PDB file of C-alpha atoms in Angstrom:
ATOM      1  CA  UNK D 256     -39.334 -58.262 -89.086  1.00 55.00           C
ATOM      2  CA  UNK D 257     -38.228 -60.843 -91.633  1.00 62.00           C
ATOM      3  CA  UNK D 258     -34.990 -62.165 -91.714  1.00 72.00           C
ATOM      4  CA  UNK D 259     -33.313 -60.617 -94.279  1.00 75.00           C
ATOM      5  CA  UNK D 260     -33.926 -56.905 -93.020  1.00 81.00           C
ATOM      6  CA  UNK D 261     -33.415 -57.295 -89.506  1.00 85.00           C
ATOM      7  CA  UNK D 262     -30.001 -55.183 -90.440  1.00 90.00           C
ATOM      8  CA  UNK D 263     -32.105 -52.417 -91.849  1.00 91.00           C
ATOM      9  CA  UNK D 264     -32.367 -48.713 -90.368  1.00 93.00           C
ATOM     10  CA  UNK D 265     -35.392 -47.022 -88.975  1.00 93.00           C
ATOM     11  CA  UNK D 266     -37.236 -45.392 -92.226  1.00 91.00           C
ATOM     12  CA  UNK D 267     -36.272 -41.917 -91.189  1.00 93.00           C
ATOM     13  CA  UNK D 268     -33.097 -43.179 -90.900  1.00 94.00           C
ATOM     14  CA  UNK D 269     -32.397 -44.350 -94.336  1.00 92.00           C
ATOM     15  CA  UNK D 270     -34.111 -41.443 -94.922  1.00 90.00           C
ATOM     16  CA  UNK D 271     -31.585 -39.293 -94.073  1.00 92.00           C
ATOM     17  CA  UNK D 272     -28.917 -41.325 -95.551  1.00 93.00           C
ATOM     18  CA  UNK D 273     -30.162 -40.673 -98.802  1.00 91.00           C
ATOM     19  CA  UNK D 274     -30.929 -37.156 -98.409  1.00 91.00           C
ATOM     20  CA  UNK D 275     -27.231 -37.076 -97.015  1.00 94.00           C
ATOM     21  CA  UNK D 276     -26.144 -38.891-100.472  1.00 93.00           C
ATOM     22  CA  UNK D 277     -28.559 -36.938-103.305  1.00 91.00           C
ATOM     23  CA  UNK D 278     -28.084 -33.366-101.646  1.00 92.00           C
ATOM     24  CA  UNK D 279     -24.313 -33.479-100.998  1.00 94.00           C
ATOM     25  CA  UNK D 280     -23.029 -30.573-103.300  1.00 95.00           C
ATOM     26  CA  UNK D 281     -19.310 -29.269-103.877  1.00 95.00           C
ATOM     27  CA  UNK D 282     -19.821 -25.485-102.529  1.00 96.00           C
ATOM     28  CA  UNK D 283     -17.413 -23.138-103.724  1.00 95.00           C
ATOM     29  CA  UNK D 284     -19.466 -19.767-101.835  1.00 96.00           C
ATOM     30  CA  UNK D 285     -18.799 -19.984 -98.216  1.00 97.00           C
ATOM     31  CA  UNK D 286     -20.054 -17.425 -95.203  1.00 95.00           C
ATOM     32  CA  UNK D 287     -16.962 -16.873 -93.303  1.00 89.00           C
ATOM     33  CA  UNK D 288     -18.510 -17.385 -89.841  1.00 95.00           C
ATOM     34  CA  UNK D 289     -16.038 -19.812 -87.709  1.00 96.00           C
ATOM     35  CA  UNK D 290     -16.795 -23.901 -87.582  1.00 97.00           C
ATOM     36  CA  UNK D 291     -16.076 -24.964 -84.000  1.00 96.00           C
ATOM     37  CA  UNK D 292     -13.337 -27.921 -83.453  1.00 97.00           C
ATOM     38  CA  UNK D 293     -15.733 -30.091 -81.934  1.00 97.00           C
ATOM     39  CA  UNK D 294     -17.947 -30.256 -84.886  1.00 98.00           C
ATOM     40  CA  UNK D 295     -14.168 -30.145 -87.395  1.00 98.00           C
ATOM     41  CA  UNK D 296     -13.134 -33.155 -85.357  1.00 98.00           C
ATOM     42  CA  UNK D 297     -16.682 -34.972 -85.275  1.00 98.00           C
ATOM     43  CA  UNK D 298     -16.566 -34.991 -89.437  1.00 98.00           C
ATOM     44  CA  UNK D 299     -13.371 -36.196 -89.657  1.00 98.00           C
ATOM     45  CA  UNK D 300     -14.103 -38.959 -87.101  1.00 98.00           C
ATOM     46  CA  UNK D 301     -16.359 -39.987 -89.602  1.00 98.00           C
ATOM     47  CA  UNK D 302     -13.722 -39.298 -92.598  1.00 98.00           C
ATOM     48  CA  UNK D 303     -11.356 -42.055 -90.318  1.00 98.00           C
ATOM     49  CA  UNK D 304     -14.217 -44.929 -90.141  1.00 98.00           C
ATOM     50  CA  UNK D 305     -13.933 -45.162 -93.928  1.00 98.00           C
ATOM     51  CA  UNK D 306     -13.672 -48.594 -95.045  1.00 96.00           C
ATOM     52  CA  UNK D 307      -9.552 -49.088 -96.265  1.00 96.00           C
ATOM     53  CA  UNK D 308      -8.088 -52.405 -98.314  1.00 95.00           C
ATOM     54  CA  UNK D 309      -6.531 -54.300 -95.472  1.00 92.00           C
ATOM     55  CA  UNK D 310      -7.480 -51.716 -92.668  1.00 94.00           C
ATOM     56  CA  UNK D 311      -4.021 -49.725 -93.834  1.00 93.00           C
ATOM     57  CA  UNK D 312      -6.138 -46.395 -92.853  1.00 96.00           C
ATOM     58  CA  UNK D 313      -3.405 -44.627 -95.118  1.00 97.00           C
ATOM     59  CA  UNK D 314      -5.178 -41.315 -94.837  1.00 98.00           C
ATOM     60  CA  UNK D 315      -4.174 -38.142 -92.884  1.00 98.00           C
ATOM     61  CA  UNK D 316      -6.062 -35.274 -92.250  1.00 98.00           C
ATOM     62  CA  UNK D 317      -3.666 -31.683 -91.907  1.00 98.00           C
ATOM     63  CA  UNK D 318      -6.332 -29.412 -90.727  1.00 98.00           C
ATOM     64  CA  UNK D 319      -5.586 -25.689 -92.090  1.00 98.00           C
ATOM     65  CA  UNK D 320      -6.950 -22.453 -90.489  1.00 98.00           C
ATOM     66  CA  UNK D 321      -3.957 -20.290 -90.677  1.00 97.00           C
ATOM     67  CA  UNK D 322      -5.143 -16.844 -92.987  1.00 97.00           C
ATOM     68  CA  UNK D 323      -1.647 -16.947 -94.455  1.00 98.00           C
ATOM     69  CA  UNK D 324      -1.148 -20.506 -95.549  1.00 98.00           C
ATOM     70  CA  UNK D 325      -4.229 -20.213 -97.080  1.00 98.00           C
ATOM     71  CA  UNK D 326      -3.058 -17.563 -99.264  1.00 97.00           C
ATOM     72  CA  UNK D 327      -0.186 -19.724-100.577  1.00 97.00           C
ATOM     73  CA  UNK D 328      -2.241 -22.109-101.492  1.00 98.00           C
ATOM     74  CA  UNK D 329      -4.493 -19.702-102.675  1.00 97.00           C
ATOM     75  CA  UNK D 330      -1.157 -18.275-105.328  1.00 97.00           C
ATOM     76  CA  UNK D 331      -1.042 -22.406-106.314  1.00 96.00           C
ATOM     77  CA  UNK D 332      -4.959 -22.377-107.356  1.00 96.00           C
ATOM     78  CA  UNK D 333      -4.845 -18.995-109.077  1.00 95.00           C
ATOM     79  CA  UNK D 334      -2.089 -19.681-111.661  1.00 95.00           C
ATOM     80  CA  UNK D 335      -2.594 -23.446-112.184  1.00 92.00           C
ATOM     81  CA  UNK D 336      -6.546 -21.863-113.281  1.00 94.00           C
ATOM     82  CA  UNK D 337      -4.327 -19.744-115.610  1.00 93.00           C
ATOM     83  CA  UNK D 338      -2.597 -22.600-116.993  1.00 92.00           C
ATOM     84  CA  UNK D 339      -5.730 -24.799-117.569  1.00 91.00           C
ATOM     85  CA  UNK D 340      -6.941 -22.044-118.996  1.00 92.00           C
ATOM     86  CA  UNK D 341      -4.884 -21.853-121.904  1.00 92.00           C
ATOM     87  CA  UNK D 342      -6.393 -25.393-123.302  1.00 93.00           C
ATOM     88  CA  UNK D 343      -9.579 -24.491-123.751  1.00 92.00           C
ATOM     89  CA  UNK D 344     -11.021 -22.505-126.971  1.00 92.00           C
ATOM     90  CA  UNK D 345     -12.798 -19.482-126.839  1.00 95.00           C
ATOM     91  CA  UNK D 346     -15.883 -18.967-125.523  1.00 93.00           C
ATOM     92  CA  UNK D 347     -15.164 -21.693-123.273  1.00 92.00           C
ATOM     93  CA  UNK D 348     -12.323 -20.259-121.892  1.00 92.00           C
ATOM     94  CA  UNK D 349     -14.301 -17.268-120.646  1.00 93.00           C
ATOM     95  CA  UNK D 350     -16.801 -19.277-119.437  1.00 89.00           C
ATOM     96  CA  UNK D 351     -14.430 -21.507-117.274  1.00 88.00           C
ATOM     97  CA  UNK D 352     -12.550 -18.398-116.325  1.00 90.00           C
ATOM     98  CA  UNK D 353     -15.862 -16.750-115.123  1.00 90.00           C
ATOM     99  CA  UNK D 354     -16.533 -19.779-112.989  1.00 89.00           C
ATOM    100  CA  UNK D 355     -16.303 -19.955-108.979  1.00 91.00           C
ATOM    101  CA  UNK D 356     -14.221 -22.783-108.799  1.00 91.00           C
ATOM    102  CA  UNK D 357     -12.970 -22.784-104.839  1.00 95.00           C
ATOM    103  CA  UNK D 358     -13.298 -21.092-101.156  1.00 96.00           C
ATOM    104  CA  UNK D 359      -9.986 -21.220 -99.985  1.00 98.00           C
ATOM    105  CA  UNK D 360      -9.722 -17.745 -98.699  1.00 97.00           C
ATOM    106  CA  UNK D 361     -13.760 -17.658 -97.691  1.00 97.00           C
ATOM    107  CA  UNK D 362     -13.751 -21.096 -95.954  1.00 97.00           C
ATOM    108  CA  UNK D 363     -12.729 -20.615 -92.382  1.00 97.00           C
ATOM    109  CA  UNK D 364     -11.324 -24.220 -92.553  1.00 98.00           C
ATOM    110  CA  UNK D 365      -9.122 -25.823 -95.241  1.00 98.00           C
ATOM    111  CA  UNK D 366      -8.204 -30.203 -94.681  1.00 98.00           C
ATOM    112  CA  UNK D 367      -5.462 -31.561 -96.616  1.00 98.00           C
ATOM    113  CA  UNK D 368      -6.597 -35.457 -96.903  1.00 98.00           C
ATOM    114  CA  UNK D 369      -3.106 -37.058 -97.769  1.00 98.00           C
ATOM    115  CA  UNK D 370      -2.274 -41.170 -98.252  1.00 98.00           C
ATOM    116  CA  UNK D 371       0.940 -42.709 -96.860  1.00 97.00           C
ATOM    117  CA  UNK D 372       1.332 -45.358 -99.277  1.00 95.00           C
ATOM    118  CA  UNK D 373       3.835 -47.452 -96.347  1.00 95.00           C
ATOM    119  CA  UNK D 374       1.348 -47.106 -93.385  1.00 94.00           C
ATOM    120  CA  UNK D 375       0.672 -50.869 -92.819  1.00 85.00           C
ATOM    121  CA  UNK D 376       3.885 -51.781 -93.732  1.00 83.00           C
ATOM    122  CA  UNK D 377       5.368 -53.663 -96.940  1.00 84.00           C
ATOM    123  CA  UNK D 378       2.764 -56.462 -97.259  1.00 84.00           C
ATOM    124  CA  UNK D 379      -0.745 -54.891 -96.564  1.00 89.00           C
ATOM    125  CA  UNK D 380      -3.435 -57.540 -96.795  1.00 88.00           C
ATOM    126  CA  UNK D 381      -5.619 -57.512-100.408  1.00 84.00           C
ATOM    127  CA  UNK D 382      -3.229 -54.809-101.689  1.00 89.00           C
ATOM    128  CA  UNK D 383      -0.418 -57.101-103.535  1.00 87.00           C
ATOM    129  CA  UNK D 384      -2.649 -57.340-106.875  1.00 90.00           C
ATOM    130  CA  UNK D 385      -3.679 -53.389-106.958  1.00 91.00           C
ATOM    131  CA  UNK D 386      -1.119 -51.260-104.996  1.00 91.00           C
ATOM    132  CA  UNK D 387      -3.450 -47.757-106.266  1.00 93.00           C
ATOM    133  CA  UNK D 388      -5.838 -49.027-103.635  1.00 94.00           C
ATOM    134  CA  UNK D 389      -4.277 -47.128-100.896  1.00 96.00           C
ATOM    135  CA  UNK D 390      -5.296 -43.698-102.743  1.00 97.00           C
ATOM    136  CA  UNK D 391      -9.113 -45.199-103.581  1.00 96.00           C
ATOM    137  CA  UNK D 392      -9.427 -46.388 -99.114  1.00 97.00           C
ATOM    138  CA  UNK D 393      -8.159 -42.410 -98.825  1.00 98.00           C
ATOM    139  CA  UNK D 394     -11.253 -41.289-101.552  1.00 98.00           C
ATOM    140  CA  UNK D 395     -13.743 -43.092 -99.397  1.00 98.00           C
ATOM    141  CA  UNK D 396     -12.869 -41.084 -96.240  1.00 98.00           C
ATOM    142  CA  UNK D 397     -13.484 -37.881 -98.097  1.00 98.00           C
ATOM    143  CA  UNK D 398     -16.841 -39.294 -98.687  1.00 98.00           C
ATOM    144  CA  UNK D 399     -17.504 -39.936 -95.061  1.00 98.00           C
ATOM    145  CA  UNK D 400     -16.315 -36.201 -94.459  1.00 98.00           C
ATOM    146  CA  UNK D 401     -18.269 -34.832 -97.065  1.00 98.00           C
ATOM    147  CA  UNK D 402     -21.689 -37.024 -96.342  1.00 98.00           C
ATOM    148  CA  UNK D 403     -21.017 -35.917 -92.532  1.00 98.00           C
ATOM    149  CA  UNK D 404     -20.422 -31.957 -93.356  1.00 98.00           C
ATOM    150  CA  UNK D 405     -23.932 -32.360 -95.189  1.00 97.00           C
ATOM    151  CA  UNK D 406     -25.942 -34.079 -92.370  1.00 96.00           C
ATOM    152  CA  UNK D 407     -24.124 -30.829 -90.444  1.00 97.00           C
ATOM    153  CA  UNK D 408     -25.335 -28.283 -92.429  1.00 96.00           C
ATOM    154  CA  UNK D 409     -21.339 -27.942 -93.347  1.00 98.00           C
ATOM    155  CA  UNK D 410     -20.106 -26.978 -96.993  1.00 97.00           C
ATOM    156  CA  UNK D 411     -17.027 -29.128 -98.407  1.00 98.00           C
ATOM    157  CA  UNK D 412     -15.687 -28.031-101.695  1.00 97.00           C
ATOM    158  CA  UNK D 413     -12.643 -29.973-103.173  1.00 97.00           C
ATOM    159  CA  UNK D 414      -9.892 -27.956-105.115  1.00 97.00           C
ATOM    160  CA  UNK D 415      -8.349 -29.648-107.653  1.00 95.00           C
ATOM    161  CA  UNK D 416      -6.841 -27.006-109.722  1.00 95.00           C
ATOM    162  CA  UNK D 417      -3.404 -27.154-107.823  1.00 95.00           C
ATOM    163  CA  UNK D 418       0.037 -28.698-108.339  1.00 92.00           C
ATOM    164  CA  UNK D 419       0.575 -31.244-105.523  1.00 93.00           C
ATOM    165  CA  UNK D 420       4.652 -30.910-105.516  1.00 93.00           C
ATOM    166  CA  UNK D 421       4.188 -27.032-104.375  1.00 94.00           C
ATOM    167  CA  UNK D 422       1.216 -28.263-102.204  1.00 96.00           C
ATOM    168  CA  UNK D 423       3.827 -30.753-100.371  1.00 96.00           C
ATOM    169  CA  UNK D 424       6.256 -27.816 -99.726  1.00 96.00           C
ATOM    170  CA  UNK D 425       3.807 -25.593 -98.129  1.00 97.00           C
ATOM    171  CA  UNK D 426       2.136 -27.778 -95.835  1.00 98.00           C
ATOM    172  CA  UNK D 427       5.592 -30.140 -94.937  1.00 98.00           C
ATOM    173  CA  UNK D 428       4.361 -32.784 -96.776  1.00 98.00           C
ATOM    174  CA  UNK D 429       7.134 -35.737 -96.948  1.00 97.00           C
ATOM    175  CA  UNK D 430       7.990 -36.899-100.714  1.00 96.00           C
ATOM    176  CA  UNK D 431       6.374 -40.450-100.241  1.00 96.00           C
ATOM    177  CA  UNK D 432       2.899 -39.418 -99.158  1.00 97.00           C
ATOM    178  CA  UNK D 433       0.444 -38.430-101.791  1.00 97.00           C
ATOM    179  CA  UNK D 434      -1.865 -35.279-101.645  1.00 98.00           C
ATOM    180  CA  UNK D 435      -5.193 -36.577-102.150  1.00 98.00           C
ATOM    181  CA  UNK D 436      -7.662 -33.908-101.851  1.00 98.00           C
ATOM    182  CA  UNK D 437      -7.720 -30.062-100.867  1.00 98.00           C
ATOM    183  CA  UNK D 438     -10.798 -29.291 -99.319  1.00 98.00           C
ATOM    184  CA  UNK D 439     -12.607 -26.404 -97.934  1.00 98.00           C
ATOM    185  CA  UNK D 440     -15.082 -26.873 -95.539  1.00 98.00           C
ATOM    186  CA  UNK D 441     -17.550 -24.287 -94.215  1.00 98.00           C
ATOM    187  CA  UNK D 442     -21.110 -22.934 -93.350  1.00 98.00           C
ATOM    188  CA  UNK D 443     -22.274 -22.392 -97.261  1.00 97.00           C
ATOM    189  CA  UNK D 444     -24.083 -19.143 -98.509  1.00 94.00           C
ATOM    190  CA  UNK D 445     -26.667 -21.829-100.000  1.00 89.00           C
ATOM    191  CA  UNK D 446     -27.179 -25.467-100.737  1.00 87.00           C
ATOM    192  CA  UNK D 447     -28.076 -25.512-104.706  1.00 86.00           C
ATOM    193  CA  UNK D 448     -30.601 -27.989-105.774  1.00 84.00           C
ATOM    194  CA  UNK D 449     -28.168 -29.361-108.517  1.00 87.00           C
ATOM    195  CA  UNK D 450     -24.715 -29.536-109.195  1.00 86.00           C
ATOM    196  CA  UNK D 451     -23.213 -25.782-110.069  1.00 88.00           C
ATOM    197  CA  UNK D 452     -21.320 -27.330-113.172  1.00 87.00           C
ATOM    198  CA  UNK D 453     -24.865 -28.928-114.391  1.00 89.00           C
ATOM    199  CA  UNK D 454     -27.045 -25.555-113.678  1.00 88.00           C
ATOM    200  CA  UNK D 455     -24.832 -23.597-115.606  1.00 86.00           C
ATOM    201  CA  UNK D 456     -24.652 -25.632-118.577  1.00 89.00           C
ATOM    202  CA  UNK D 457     -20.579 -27.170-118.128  1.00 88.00           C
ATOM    203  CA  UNK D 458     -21.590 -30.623-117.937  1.00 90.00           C
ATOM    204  CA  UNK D 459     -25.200 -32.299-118.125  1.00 91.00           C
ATOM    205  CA  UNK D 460     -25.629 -35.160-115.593  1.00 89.00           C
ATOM    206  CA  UNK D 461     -25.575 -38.726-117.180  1.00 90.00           C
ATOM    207  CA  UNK D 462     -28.519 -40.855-117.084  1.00 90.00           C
ATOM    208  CA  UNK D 463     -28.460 -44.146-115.216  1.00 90.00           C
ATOM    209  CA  UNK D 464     -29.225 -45.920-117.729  1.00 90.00           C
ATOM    210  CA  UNK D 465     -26.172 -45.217-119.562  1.00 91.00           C
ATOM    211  CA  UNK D 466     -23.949 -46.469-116.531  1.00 94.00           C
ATOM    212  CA  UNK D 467     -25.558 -49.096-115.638  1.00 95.00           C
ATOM    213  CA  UNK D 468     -24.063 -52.916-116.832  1.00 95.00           C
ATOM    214  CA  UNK D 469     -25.550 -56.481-116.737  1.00 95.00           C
ATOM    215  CA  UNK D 470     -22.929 -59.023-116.211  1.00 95.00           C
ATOM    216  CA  UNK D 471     -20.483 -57.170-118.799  1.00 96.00           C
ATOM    217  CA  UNK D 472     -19.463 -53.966-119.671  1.00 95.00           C
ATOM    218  CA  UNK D 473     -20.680 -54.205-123.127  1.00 95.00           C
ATOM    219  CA  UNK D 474     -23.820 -55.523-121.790  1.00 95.00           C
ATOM    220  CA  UNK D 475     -26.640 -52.556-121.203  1.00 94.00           C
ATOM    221  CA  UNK D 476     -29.964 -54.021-119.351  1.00 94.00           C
ATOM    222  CA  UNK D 477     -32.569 -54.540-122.364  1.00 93.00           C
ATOM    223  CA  UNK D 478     -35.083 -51.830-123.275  1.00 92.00           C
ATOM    224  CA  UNK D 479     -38.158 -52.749-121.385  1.00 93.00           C
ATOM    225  CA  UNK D 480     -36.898 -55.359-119.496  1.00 95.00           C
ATOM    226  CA  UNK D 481     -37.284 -55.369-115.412  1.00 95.00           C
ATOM    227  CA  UNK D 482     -33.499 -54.589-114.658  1.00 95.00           C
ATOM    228  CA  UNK D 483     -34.256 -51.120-117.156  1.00 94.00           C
ATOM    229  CA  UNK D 484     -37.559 -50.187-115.413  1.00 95.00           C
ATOM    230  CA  UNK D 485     -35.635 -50.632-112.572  1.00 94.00           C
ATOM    231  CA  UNK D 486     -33.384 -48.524-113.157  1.00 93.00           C
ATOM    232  CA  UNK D 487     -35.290 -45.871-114.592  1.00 92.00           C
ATOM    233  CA  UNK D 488     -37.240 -46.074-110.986  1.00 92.00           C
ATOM    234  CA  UNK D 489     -34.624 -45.343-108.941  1.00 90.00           C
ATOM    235  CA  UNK D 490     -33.484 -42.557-111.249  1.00 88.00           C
ATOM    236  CA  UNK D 491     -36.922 -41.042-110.951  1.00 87.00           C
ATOM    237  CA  UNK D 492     -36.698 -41.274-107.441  1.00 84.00           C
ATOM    238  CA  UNK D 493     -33.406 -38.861-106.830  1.00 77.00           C
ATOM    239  CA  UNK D 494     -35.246 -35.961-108.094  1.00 70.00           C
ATOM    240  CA  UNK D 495     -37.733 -36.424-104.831  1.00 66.00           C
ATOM    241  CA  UNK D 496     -34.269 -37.158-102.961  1.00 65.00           C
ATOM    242  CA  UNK D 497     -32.865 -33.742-103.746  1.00 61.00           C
ATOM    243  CA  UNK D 498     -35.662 -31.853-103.540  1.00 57.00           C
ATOM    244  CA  UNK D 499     -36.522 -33.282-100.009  1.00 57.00           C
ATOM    245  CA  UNK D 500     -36.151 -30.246 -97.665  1.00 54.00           C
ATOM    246  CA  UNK D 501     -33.926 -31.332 -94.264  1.00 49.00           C
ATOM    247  CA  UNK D 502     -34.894 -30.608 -90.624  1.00 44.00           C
ATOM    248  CA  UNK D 503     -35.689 -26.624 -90.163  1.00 36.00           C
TER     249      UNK D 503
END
């Protein structure tokens, strides 16, 4: 093996990686069948080897089961959709009203991911210049949760619609710690092969090619050149990603 891939994985392994990556969906329809703590507590192991700016680790994870909590936070969801509601026009308001935007009741598990801001102390290494880093190390262990729930056959949806001061008071959240994500995680009536939000029409997904920079932001990789058949490559080469079916 040549030198600079003796750190590679097996090829079914980066396999899977990708397939982990390209079918990872937010599910919102969840069968209510029970997840077992051992496989709860194996995803967030993953969620807590997330890399973090100066190995703070500010993230906590408040695992939520209880059929009554659920419905308090359920209240939170159902009149901040009301609210958000009332800045959009008609017939988009219908059509975002219409929409099956969480599980919170369906998912037999909800997580609170929360940052604490002070874990590490005053002076956390690599944090002085951007102090917001703390909630981006917390963002990266929901990815690890969410790529680990997929390799599981495990639905995560996040919930966003919700006021994070009420949030605090109903799960004994202190004032200094910052409610990252609500999630609900779950065995998923089905595993679409795109993003609800793009099949339906909300949102179309955005090509690579207008994300991708060369060296500055204003700089866009020429038309025909090898950085843009590059990148038009690997775009191309999702769609087999997604469509890959996993293990039986």
């Amino acid at each position: 093996m040549s030198d600079e891939r003796r750190h590679r994985f097996a090829e079914p392994d980066r396999e899977a990686v990708y397939r982990a990556i390209h079918q990872r969906r937010d599910v919102r329809h969840f069968r209510t069948d029970a997840v077992d703590d051992t496989l709860v507590y194996r995803v967030l192991a993953a969620a807590h080897r997330a890399p973090s700016v100066g190995f703070m680790q500010p993230w906590t994870f408040t695992v939520i089961r209880s059929a009554q909590t659920r419905e308090h936070v359920h209240a939170l969801y159902l009149r901040e959709r009301q609210a958000a509601a009332c800045f959009l026009d008609e017939p988009r308001r219908s059509e975002f009203l219409a929409l099956k935007l969480e599980g919170i009741r369906e998912a037999p598990v909800n997580i609170c991911v929360s940052c604490d801001p002070t874990r590490g102390g005053v002076h956390v290494l690599g944090r002085n210049s951007q102090p917001e880093t703390d909630v981006y190390s917390t963002c990266c262990a929901v990815q690890n949760l969410w790529l680990a729930a997929r390799a599981e056959g495990l639905g995560v949806g996040w919930v966003s619609i919700i006021k994070t001061g009420e949030l605090r008071e109903i799960l004994g959240i202190p004032p200094h710690v910052v409610p990252v994500a609500y999630l609900c995680l779950g065995w998923p009536q089905q595993l679409r092969p795109r993003p609800m939000l793009e099949e339906v029409g909300w949102r179309e997904r955005l090509s690579m090619a207008g994300v991708v920079r060369l060296e500055r932001y204003d700089a866009a990789p020429p038309a025909g050149s090898e950085a843009a058949r590059a990148v038009a490559a690997a775009e191309a080469e999702i769609t087999g990603w997604e469509a890959a079916p996993g293990p039986a």
